[in-house]
């Protein structure tokens, strides 16, 4: 049921971080950007995300402060070392903002957002998804596919219980070049799809789209994953 | 001439030493040392504290020989931009040469503070064994060592008072290094292990804290659970400075009341930090001591505005506040009305890369604080929009600013109301704030702002520039003005060879200059290096172009680090760094 793979977008140049000036010509959404990263087939996907899907709440104005701010910027090249914050702080924030939403019951009631960062191997940018917006794996998978067009994750339509972990991995590998994995509350990396959706949505801290070949062994042996996580 | 100064020799050296002992600042002692040869000799022979702002500016053996009585040393290594991954990790800043020289020449050393240095376990081992009176070890933003090295320090430094690892990267090789503090060890006053990523045995920590009755500063890492924090506070009610580490647990009213009592019991608490993953149910436990707080660091607390305001508005005596932009403009308005003694404010971005959850923190918050807090002199502010009008207001409200660092997250951002560059705003800041020592610029800026800075910023010591300027004149204005400039760091600006060559002698009056992604060529670096033998001109090229010595003059330089030195070119440069 997987759509045919679009051309491999991960050309060598595309993964190069450039110090282009995003204010002028680095934006992915611009045509023919010379200074920035371009993912040819991803352009359409990003504008969909910006103007349609999960980020529409960015337009809401809280607190009555007038903001003449421009619309949320499209995905931009990540400039090395900018903004100038310590990498120490980046790591802490990344795990904090998703953990904070998990641990506190009070926070959950008032807070409908469960944003987790999504990284893709080979892409220097991160995206974020709000897991509370989806009710099952299929919706999440579709949203991610839209966000990172040219990537497919095999079929999540089948109930997790019906497939063994091994079966899942093989299916993914055959059907696509990428596997969707997540880091859970305990810091282990697991394949997405193995547990019931509510349990997943509750324990997921981060998502990572890995190359299929790297995904072997996930979910069964968390320690083995450590090595490839460190390597990456 | 000799007759006029003979009075200096009328007193024995010991008298002058005693006089100099009242000079507490390095600057004053340096000035005294320049008066005459006698004073120079006496001063340096009696100097107890030495500050080396650039570890490569002098050879360690020379420093140790010149100042034989030093008891406390501060040494700094990598350039500031190393914090943002702009400096190759193998660039240098190794501490071995210093530790070896100090072990040899300063056996009575008591305090050692390293910043942005690479400190190995061997160094820590040598420190532990060499200084019998060692009292203070501070490793700020350092790396290269592990908990095994810390175990050696713990085991051997019988009189250790302070162990500070702030923001360092530590490998976890020895699990229970804290247990290496021997039983009779009781001298600890300050312990900052907040940066440790691994588990810390809370029971061992408790025993250590119990027997160190003078402990004043305790900054824990994330691994200490809230239940154990209660125990620690009960054993150290004299604490003045607490880093809570994690601050969450499952909802438990008994735990809450025990925590609250334990905190109330710490009547001397003046400084709070930590609060990673703070549980909203437990934050109110700190309300009772808020009024006594002078320093509050919530910059890791991903907590929303209402909770933040509840805490901060109780902190009537706050001098220093670090917080995330989740505080929003309305929260800063509350700060402006509650924290009238505020001197330093730092607002960090909760979501620096992705505006998916935009936060309502704008220029209004900054203006509110500048209006409401008359003693505010130090600002670090990350935001997404700014106007010249707001900056003018801040400049008018707060001419007493000494440190103003504004980071508008998107480069080249204009005044969003007038669409103009932010030149007039920043110019107003430097013209009004006559004591400004440190300035960081951002937003869209032309050469005009540099003209103002060069002309007005007479006391400016450190300037950070990114994505700004039109051309060479911008840099020329800075280098030909700014009389007291010590550190200049520039990235992604269209500054080229001319201003560097025209102002070569200025560079010797400064500690260092960093330029990356600008328009400097190798030829200019060669000329500069030839003309200025007391500068090290280091060119960093990481794109693997082949040996730099073979490249032509017009080869562009990726990264450039120039610093004054009496030590000559260093011998520990990695492959990607070439001293021209």
PDB file of C-alpha atoms in Angstrom, chain B residues 32 61 116 118 120 127 140 193 228 254 260 263 407 440 481 574:
ATOM      1  CA  UNK B  32      51.378  50.219  40.653  1.00  0.00           C
ATOM      2  CA  UNK B  61      56.579  28.906  32.997  1.00  0.00           C
ATOM      3  CA  UNK B 116      36.728  27.268  28.445  1.00  0.00           C
ATOM      4  CA  UNK B 118      40.362  21.488  28.040  1.00  0.00           C
ATOM      5  CA  UNK B 120      42.253  16.205  31.287  1.00  0.00           C
ATOM      6  CA  UNK B 127      46.306  19.172  40.796  1.00  0.00           C
ATOM      7  CA  UNK B 140      33.508  26.656  34.043  1.00  0.00           C
ATOM      8  CA  UNK B 193      27.570  19.611  40.078  1.00  0.00           C
ATOM      9  CA  UNK B 228      16.048  13.242  48.572  1.00  0.00           C
ATOM     10  CA  UNK B 254       2.843  14.843  52.169  1.00  0.00           C
ATOM     11  CA  UNK B 260       7.789  23.287  51.968  1.00  0.00           C
ATOM     12  CA  UNK B 263      12.623  25.113  52.394  1.00  0.00           C
ATOM     13  CA  UNK B 407      19.561  39.059  20.312  1.00  0.00           C
ATOM     14  CA  UNK B 440      25.888  42.657  21.592  1.00  0.00           C
ATOM     15  CA  UNK B 481      37.355  54.378  18.111  1.00  0.00           C
ATOM     16  CA  UNK B 574      45.623  21.283  15.314  1.00  0.00           C
TER      17      UNK B 574
END
